[in-house]
XYZ file of C-alpha atoms in Angstrom:
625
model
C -23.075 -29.323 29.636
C -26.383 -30.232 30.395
C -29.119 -31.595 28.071
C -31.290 -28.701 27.014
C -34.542 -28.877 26.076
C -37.249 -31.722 26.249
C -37.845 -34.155 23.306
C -41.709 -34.024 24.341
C -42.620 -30.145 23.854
C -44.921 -29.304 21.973
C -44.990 -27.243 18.451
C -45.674 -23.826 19.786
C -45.676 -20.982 17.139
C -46.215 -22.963 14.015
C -47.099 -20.349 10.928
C -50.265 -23.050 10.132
C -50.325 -26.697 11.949
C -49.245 -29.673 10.069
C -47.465 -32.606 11.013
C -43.746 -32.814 10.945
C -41.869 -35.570 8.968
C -39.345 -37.634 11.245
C -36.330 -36.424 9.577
C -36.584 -32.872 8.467
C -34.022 -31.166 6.310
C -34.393 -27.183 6.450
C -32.976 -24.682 4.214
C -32.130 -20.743 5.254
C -31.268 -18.034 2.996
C -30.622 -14.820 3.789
C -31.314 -12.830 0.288
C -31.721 -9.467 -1.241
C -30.043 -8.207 1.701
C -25.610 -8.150 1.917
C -23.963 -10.836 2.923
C -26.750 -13.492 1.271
C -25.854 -16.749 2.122
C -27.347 -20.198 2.789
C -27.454 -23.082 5.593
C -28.715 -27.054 5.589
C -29.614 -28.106 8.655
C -30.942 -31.826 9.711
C -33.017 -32.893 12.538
C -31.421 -29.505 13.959
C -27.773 -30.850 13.228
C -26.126 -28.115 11.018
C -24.909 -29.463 7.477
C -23.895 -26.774 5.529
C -23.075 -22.938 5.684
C -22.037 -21.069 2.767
C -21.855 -17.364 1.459
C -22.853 -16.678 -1.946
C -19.531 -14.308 -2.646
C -17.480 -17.227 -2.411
C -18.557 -18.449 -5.266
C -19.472 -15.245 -6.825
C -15.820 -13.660 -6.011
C -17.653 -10.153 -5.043
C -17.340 -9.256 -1.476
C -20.429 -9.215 0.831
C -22.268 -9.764 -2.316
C -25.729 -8.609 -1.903
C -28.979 -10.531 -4.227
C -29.767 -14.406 -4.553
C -28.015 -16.774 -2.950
C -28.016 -19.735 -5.743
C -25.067 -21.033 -5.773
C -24.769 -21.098 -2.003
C -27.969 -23.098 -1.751
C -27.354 -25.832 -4.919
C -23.510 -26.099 -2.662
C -25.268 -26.558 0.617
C -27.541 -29.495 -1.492
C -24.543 -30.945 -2.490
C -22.658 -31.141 0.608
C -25.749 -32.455 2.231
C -25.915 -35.211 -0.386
C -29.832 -34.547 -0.872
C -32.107 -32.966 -3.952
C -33.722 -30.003 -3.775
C -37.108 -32.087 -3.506
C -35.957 -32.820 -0.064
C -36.021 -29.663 1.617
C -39.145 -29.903 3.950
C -39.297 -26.254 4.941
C -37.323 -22.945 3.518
C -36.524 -20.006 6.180
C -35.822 -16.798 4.948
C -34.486 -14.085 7.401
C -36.816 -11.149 6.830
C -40.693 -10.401 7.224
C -42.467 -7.620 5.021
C -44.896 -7.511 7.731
C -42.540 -7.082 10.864
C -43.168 -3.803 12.914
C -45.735 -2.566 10.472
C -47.268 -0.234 12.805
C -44.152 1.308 13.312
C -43.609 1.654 9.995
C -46.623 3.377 9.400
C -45.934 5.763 11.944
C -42.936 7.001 11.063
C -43.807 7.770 7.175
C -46.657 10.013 8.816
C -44.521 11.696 11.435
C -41.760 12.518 9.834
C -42.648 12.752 6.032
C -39.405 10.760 4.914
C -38.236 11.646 0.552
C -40.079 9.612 -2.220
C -36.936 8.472 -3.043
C -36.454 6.758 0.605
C -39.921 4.923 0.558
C -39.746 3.523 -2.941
C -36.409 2.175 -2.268
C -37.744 0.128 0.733
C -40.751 -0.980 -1.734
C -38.579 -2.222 -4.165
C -37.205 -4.371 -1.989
C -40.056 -5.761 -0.896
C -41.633 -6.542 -4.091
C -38.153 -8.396 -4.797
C -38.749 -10.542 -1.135
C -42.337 -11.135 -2.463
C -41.090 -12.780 -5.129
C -38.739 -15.218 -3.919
C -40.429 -18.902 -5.388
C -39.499 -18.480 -8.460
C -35.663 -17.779 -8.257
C -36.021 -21.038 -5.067
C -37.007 -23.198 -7.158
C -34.619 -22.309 -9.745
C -32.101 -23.136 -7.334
C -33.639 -26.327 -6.168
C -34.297 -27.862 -9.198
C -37.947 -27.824 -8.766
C -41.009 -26.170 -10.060
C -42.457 -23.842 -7.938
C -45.712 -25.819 -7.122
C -43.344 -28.158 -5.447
C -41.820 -25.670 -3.256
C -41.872 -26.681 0.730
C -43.484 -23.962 3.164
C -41.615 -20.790 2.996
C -41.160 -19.072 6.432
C -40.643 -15.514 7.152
C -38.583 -14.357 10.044
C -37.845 -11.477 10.973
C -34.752 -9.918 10.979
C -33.676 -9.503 14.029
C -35.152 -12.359 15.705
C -32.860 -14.558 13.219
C -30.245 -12.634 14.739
C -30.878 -13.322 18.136
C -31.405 -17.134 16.917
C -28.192 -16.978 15.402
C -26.286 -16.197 18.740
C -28.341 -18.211 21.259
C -29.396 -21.363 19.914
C -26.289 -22.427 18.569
C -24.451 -21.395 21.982
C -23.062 -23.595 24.821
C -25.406 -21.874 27.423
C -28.788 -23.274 28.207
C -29.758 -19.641 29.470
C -27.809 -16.743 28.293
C -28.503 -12.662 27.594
C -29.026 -11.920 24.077
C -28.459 -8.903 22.156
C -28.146 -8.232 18.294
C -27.166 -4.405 17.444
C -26.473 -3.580 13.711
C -27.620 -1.026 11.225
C -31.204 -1.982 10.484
C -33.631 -4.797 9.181
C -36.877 -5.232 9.069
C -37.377 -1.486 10.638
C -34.598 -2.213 13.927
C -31.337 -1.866 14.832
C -30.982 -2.861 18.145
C -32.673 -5.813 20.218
C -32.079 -7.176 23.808
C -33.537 -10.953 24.560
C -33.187 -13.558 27.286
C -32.519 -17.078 26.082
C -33.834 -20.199 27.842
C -33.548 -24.028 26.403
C -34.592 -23.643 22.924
C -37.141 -20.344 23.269
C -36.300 -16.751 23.170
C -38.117 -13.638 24.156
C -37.318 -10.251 23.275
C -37.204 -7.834 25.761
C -36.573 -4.170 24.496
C -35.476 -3.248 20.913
C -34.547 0.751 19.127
C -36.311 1.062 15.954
C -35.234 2.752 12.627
C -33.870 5.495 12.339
C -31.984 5.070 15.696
C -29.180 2.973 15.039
C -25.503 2.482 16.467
C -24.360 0.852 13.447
C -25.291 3.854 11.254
C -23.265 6.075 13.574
C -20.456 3.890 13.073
C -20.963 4.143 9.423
C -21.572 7.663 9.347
C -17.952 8.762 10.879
C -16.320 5.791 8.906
C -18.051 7.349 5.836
C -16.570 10.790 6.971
C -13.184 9.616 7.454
C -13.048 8.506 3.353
C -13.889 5.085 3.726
C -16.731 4.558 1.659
C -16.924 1.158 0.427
C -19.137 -1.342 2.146
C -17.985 -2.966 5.171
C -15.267 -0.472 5.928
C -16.100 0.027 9.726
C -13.182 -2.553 10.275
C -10.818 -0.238 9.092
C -11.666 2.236 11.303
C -11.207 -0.138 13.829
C -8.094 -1.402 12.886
C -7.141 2.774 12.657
C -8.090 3.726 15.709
C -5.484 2.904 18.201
C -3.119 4.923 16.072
C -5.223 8.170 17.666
C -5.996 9.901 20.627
C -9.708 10.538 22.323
C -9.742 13.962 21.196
C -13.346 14.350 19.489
C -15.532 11.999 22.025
C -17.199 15.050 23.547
C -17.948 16.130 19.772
C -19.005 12.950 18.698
C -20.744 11.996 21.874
C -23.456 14.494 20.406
C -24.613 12.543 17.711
C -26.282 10.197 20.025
C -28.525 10.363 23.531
C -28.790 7.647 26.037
C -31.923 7.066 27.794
C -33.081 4.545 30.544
C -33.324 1.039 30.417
C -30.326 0.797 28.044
C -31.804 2.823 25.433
C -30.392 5.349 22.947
C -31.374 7.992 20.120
C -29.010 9.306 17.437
C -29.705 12.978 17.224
C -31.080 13.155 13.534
C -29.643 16.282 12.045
C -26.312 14.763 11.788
C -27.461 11.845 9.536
C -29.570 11.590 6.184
C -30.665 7.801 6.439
C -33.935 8.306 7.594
C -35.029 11.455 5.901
C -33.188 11.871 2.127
C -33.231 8.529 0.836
C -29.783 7.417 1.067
C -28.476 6.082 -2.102
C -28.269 1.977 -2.178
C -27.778 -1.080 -4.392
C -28.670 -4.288 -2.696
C -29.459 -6.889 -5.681
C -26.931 -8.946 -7.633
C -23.659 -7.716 -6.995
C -21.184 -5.635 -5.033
C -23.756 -3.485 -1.887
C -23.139 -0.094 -1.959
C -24.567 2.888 0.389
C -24.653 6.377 -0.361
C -23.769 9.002 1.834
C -25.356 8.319 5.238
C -24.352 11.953 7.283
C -25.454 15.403 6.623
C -23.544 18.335 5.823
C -23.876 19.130 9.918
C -21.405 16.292 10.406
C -18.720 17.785 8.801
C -19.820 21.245 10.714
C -18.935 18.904 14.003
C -15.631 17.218 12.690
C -14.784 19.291 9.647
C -14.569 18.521 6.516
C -14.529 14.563 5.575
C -11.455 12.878 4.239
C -11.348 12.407 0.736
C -10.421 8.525 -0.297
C -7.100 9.591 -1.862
C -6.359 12.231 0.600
C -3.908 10.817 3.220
C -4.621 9.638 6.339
C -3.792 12.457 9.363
C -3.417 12.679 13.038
C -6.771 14.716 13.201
C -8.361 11.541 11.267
C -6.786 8.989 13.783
C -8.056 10.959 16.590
C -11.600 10.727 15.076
C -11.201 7.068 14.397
C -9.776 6.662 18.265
C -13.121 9.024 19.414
C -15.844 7.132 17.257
C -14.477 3.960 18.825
C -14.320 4.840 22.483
C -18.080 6.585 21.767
C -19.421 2.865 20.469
C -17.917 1.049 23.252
C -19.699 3.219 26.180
C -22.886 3.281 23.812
C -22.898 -0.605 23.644
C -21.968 -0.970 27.151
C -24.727 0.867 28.169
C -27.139 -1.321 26.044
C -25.448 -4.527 27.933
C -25.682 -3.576 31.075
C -29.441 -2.449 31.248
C -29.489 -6.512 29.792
C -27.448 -7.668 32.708
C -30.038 -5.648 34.494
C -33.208 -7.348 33.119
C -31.429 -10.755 32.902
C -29.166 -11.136 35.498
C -27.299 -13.732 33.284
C -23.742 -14.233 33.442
C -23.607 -15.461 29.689
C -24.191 -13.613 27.015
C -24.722 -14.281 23.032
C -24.171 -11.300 20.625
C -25.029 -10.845 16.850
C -25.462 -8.299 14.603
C -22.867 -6.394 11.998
C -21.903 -5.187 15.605
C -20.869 -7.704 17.141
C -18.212 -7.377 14.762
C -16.148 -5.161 16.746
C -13.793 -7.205 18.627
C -12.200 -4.505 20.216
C -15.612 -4.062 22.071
C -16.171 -7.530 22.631
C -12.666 -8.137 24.262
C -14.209 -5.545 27.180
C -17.360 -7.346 27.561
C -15.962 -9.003 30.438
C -14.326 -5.827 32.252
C -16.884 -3.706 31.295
C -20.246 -5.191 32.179
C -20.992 -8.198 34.723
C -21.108 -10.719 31.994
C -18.692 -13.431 32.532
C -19.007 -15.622 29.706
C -19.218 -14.490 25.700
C -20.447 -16.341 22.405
C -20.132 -14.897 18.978
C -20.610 -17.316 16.523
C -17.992 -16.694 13.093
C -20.697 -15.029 10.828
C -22.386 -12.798 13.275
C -23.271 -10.025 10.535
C -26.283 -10.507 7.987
C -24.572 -13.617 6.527
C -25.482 -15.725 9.919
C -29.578 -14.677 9.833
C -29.643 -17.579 7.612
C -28.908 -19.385 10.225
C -30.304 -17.980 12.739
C -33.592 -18.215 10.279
C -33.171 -21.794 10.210
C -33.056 -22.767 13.926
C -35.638 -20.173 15.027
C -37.735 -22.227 12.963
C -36.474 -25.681 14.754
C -36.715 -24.495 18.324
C -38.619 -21.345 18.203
C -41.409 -22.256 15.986
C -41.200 -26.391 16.122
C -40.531 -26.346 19.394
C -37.588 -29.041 19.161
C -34.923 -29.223 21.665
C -31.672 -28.216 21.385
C -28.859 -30.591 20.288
C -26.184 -28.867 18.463
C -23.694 -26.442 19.784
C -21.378 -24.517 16.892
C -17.281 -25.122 18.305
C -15.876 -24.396 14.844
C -16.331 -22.886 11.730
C -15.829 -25.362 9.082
C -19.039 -25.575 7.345
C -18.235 -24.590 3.847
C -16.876 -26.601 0.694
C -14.108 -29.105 0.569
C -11.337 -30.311 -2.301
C -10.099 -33.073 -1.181
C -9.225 -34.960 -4.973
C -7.547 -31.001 -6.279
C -4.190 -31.242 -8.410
C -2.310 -28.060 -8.104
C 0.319 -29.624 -10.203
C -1.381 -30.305 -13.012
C -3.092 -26.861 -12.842
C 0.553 -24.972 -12.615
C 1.405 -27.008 -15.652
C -1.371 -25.674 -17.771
C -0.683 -21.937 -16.593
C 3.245 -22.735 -18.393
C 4.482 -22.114 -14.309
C 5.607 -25.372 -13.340
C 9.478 -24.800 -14.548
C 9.279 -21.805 -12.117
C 8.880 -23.777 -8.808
C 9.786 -26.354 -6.491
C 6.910 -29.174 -6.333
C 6.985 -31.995 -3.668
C 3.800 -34.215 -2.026
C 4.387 -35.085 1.556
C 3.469 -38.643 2.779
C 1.297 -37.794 5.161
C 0.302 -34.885 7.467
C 2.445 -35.472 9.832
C 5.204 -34.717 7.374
C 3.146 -31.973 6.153
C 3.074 -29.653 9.022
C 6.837 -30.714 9.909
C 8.041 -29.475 7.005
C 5.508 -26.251 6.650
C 6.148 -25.570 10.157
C 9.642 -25.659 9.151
C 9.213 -23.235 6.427
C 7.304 -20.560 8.155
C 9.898 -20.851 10.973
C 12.968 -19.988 8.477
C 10.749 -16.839 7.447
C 8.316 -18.029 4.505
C 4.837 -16.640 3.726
C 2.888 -19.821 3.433
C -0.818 -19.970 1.896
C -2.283 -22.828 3.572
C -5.514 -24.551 2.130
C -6.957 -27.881 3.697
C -10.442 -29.288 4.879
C -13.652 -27.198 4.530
C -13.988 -23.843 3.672
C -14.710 -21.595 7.203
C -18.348 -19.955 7.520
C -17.876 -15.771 8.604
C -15.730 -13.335 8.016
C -12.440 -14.870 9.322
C -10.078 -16.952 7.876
C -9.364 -19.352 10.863
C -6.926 -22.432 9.807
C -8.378 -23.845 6.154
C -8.280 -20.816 4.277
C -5.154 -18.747 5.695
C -2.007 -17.167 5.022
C 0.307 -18.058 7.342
C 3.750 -16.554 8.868
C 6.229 -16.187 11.579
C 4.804 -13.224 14.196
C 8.424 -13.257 15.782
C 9.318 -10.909 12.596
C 8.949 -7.303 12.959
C 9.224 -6.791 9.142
C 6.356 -9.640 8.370
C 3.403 -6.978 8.837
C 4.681 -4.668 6.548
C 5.529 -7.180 4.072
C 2.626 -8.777 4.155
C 0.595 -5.782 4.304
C 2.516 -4.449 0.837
C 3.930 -7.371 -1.134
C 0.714 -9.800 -0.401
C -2.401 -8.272 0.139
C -1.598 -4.897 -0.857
C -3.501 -3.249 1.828
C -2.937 -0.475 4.246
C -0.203 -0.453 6.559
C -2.151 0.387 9.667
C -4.044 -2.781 9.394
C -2.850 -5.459 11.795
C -2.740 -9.308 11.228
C -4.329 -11.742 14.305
C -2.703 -14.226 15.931
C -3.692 -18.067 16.115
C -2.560 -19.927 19.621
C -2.917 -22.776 20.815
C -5.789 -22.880 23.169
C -3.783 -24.230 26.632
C -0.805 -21.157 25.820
C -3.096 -17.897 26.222
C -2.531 -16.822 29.475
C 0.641 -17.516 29.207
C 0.827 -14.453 26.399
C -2.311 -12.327 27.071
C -3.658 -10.720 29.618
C -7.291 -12.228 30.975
C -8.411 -13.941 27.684
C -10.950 -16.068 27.165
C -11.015 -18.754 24.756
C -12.058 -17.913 21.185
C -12.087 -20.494 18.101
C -14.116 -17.760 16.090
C -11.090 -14.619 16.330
C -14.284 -11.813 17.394
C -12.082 -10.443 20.938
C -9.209 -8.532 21.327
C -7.013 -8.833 24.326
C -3.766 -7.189 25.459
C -0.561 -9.206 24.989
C 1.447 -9.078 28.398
C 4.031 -6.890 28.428
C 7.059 -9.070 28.687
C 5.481 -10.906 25.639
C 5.362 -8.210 23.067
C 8.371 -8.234 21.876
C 7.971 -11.845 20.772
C 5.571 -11.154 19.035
C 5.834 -8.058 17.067
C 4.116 -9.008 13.618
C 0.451 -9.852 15.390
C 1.292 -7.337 18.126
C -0.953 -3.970 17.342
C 0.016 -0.496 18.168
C -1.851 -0.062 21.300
C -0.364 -3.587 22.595
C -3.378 -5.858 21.868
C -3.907 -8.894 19.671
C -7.190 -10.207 17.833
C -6.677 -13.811 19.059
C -8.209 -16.896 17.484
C -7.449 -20.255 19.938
C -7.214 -23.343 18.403
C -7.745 -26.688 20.414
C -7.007 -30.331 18.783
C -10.836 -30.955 18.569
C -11.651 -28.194 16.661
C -9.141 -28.144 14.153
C -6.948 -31.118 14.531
C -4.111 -30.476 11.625
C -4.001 -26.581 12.407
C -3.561 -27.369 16.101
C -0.945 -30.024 14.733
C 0.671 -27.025 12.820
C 0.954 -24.643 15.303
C 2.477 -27.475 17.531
C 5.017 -28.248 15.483
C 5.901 -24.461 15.050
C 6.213 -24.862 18.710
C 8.696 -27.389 19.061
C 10.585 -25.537 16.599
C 10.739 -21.833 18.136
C 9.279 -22.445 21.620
C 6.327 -19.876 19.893
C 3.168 -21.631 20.443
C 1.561 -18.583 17.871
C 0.873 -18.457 13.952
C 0.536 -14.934 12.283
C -3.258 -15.940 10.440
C -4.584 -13.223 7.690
C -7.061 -14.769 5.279
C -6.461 -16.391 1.726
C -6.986 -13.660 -0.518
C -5.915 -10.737 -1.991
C -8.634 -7.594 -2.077
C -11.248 -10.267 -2.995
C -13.628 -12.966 -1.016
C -11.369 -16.081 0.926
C -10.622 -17.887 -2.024
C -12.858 -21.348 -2.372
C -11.082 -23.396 -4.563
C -7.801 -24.802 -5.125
C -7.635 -23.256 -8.734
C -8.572 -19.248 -6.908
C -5.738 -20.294 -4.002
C -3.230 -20.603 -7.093
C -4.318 -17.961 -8.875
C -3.768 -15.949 -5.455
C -0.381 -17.304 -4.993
C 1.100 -16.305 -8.743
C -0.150 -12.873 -8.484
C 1.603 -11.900 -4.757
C 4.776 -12.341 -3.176
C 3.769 -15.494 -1.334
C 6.707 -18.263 -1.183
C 4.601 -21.400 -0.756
C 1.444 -22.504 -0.749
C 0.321 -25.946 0.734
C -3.155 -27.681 -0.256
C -3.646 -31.150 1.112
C 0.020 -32.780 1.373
C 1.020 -30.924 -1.641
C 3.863 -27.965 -1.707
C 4.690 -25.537 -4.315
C 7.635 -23.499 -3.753
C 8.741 -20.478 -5.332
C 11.780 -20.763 -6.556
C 13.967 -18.279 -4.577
C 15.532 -16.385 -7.866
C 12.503 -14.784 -8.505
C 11.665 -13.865 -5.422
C 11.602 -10.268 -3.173
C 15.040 -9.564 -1.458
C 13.879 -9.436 1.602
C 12.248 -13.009 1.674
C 15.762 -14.361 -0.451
C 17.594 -13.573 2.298
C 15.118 -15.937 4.769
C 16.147 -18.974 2.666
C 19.042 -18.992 4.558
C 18.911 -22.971 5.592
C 19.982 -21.554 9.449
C 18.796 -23.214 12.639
C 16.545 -21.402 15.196
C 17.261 -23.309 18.402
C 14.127 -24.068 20.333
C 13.109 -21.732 23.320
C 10.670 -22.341 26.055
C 8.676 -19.042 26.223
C 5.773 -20.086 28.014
């Protein structure tokens, strides 16, 4: 690639003109929003990137990132005193006019408007909580910047890309008053082309019908997801009312269906778990019938619905791309947004629309506008070139010194397991490759901690996928989840079109691809329903002891594939080497491996099922690429 950018430019877009120092640390937070999190970044070079519910242990925790921000100082080596300049992913004064127009039009509950304020008031009043977690008084605070929303999003996706000119679009359910925004990236500026204000959202209509179908906690759209090639198109003409597509790639949901904009949807945004109230109106369940209660099980009418809301998205979002394509006539694209989650939909970028090329960087929902927040400042606003290009995810906290011994010991376990420390990694992924091979559920914990959603090689759980039994096993004696959720597959990076069918290389696990037919059967345990895989490739550059791993898993099976769910069980991706024990007692895991250390269970207390794959028996190595 190229150089991009020009070390001359000059500092276009600076909030007040100042001189910069020659080495410039900045800090972005993403706060009182879900998802809060915090990056370091140096001379443009990221440092750190860390979510606050890893350390918090609440999922997509939702307040103040502190600990996220005191971690990122730490990992950075620096004091809070040298942060030259904080960026903080919304603006109170974004789109005010809008704003303004709407409460007159359409007359919106109390209830709705004093929510917003509250926020606000809480964004106003950031210095004092910064410098709490800087260590600093807040005279000595560096310049905060505001940016807004969806702007960070867009920064988030392009300037961290390996494309000097690309199509960007962020669609998610709303900040700073939009949902949806198309830009065109060029060397280290952006400009926005179109965006769809509140209350016209595609996220909220994916919310809605996940709402609807009884899953109501935050974040559930993935479910759905994950549900939805169980079913069968049956309600797309129903649900292909609740929104209208217009010219130039633009949409509008029709607004009797939903309550968002006009009742003042329950939420709870600060210091702890984010939850949402009830987002659709009674006319919803008029459309569909009536919505699934949590305990009620799950039906063919509901996997119908899930099948319809996805297939509605997908031409939604397609339309959206292609009026981009249109504007941009790009062949690379960037994507962000809670979104650009959907990996289904991303897998058909490239089939659907005349985009050739895809980036979604690992935390593309509101945990990477702290990011984005920080190099729309660099490039946008400083006008510095463009250096860095994000090729893996491991940006988070690291253990190297940890002693799961010693911590097994004081739990009164130690008796109840075999304990051995390998000589080097070499021998480490021999004999865990080895393992996993003869049918073990390994937790696997080395390096830095990943930044996003995914676990993708540090923080893992790791099995065979030639075992048609592993899903459900998994699924029921690990994480305790539901059955219809499938597990992704990690494969080396040279091997995927030998197993799946026009891929594209993915370190980050956001596209799903069909497996090839003769491959399937393989594969069963990462293999979904509808014959499609969530793949995450791994090259030796990336992540050189995974890739060593997977290698050796190779050699042993002729299987070039891992079976890769995240550390955890109904919780964040564990952090430290004290949660990844703690994870391991309480499930059915056999092993866990941090470092070159091994813990074995010991096989007489453990499930049937995964007794029986003890069994020291050879599997004789087969070429299946």
């Amino acid at each position: 690639m190229s150089a991009r950018g020009s070390s001359n430019q000059p500092n276009r877009g600076i909030d007040r003109p100042y001189s910069l120092p020659d080495s410039m640390y900045i800090l972005g937070i993403n706060v009182y929003h879900p998802d809060v999190s915090a990056v370091l970044i140096r001379d443009g070079r990221l440092i750190a990137a860390l979510e606050e519910e890893r350390f918090r242990r609440v999922k997509h925790y939702a307040g103040f990132p502190t600990t996220a921000i005191r971690r990122c100082l730490e990992i950075g080596g620096i004091d809070g005193k040298d942060i030259d300049a904080i960026a903080v992913s919304r603006n109170p004064r974004a789109n005010l006019l809008r704003k303004t127009a709407f409460v007159l039009s359409r007359s919106p509950a109390r209830a709705l408007i004093g929510d917003r304020l509250r926020n606000l008031q809480k964004l106003q009043a950031l210095k004092t909580p910064l410098a709490d977690a800087l260590s600093v008084t807040v005279d000595k605070l560096p310049k905060i910047h505001n940016v807004e929303h969806h702007p960070a999003h867009l920064a988030s996706a392009f300037f961290v890309s390996p494309f000097e000119e690309a199509a960007v679009c962020a669609l998610d359910g709303f900040g700073d008053f939009v949902s949806t925004s198309m830009a065109l990236g060029k060397d280290n500026r952006l400009k926005v082309l179109e965006k769809v204000c509140f209350p016209h959202s595609l996220g909220m209509l994916y919310t809605a019908v996940t709402q609807h179908l009884g899953f109501l906690s935050y974040g559930d759209e993935y479910k759905v997801m994950g549900l939805a090639p169980y079913g069968k198109p049956n309600f797309v003409d129903a649900l292909s009312r609740l929104v209208r597509l217009k010219p130039g790639g633009l949409f509008e949901l029709d607004l009797k269906y939903f309550r968002h904009w006009s009742d003042g949807v329950e939420m709870q945004w600060e210091d702890g778990y984010p939850s949402l109230g009830k987002v659709f109106s009674p006319e919803l369940e008029r459309l569909l019938g009536p919505a699934r209660d949590p305990q009620e099980p799950l039906t063919e009418r509901h996997e119908d619905i899930a099948r319809s809301l996805q297939a509605v998205y997908e031409i939604c979002a397609f339309h959206v791309l292609n009026a981009l394509w249109g504007r941009t006539k790009v062949p690379n694209l960037c994507l962000a947004g809670g979104c650009a989650m959907n990996s289904v939909a991303n897998g058909k970028v490239r089939t659907h629309t005349p985009f050739r090329q895809l980036y979604v960087q690992p935390a593309a929902s509101d945990n990477g506008t702290a990011l984005g927040a920080a190099y729309f400042l660099w490039h946008q606003s400083f006008g510095k070139p463009r250096t860095f290009v994000m090729n893996h995810a491991l940006w988070g906290t690291a253990y190297e010194n940890s002693n799961l011994t010693s911590d097994l010991s004081k739990k009164g376990h130690k008796g109840e397991f075999t304990i051995h420390r390998f000589n080097d990694s070499d021998e480490t992924c021999r004999a865990t490759a080895r393992l996993l091979a003869d049918g073990n559920v390994i937790g696997w914990f080395q390096g830095r901690m990943e930044w996003g959603a995914r676990a993708l090689g540090n923080r893992s759980i790791l099995a065979d996928p030639r075992r048609a039994d592993m899903r459900e096993l998994i699924n029921t004696k690990i994480k305790f989840r539901e059955k219809f959720r499938p597990f992704a597959p990690s494969i080396l990076e040279e091997a995927i079109h030998d197993y799946f069918v026009d891929p594209a290389c993915d370190p980050f696990m956001q596209q799903v691809y069909p497996l090839r037919d003769e491959k399937r059967h393989l594969l069963p345990a990462i293999t979904h329903i509808d014959g499609t895989g969530r793949l995450q490739t791994v090259n030796r550059t990336q992540n050189p002891l995974y890739y060593r791993l997977i290698q050796e898993f190779e050699k042993l099976t002729g299987v070039p594939v891992l079976l890769n769910t995240s550390f955890n069980e109904n919780e964040p991706i564990v952090d430290t080497p004290a949660q990844a024990l703690e994870c391991f007692l309480r499930t059915k895991m056999d092993g866990i491996v941090a470092g070159d250390t091994l813990i074995l269970r010991d096989a007489t207390n453990l499930h049937p099922r995964l007794k029986d794959s003890r069994k020291n028996y050879q599997i004789e190595p087969v070429n299946h690429r």
